[in-house]
Amino acid sequence: MDYGLTTATWVLLYLPMPLLIVFSIISLLKRRSE
């Protein structure tokens, strides 16, 4: 097992989820501030 490759794959798979959550929160805050 190449742990570097595994970590990179894990990050690529799981990083978009918190980014989507943060992006949705920011868009809600922008919509609320208007």
CSV table of C-alpha atoms in Angstrom, one decimal:
chain,number,residue,atom,x,y,z
A,1,MET,CA,0.0,0.0,0.0
A,2,ASP,CA,1.3,3.4,-1.0
A,3,TYR,CA,0.0,5.6,1.9
A,4,GLY,CA,0.8,8.8,0.0
A,5,LEU,CA,-1.4,7.8,-2.9
A,6,THR,CA,-4.1,6.6,-0.6
A,7,THR,CA,-4.1,9.9,1.3
A,8,ALA,CA,-4.3,11.9,-1.9
A,9,THR,CA,-7.2,9.8,-3.1
A,10,TRP,CA,-9.0,10.2,0.3
A,11,VAL,CA,-8.5,13.9,0.2
A,12,LEU,CA,-9.8,14.2,-3.3
A,13,LEU,CA,-12.8,12.1,-2.4
A,14,TYR,CA,-13.7,13.8,0.9
A,15,LEU,CA,-12.5,17.4,0.5
A,16,PRO,CA,-15.3,18.5,-1.9
A,17,MET,CA,-18.0,17.7,0.8
A,18,PRO,CA,-16.9,20.3,3.4
A,19,LEU,CA,-16.1,22.8,0.6
A,20,LEU,CA,-19.7,22.4,-0.7
A,21,ILE,CA,-21.0,22.9,2.9
A,22,VAL,CA,-18.9,26.1,3.4
A,23,PHE,CA,-19.9,27.4,-0.1
A,24,SER,CA,-23.6,26.9,0.7
A,25,ILE,CA,-23.3,28.6,4.1
A,26,ILE,CA,-21.5,31.6,2.5
A,27,SER,CA,-24.2,31.8,-0.2
A,28,LEU,CA,-26.9,31.7,2.5
A,29,LEU,CA,-25.1,34.5,4.4
A,30,LYS,CA,-24.8,36.6,1.3
A,31,ARG,CA,-28.5,36.1,0.5
A,32,ARG,CA,-29.5,37.0,4.0
A,33,SER,CA,-27.3,40.2,4.0
A,34,GLU,CA,-28.9,41.6,0.9
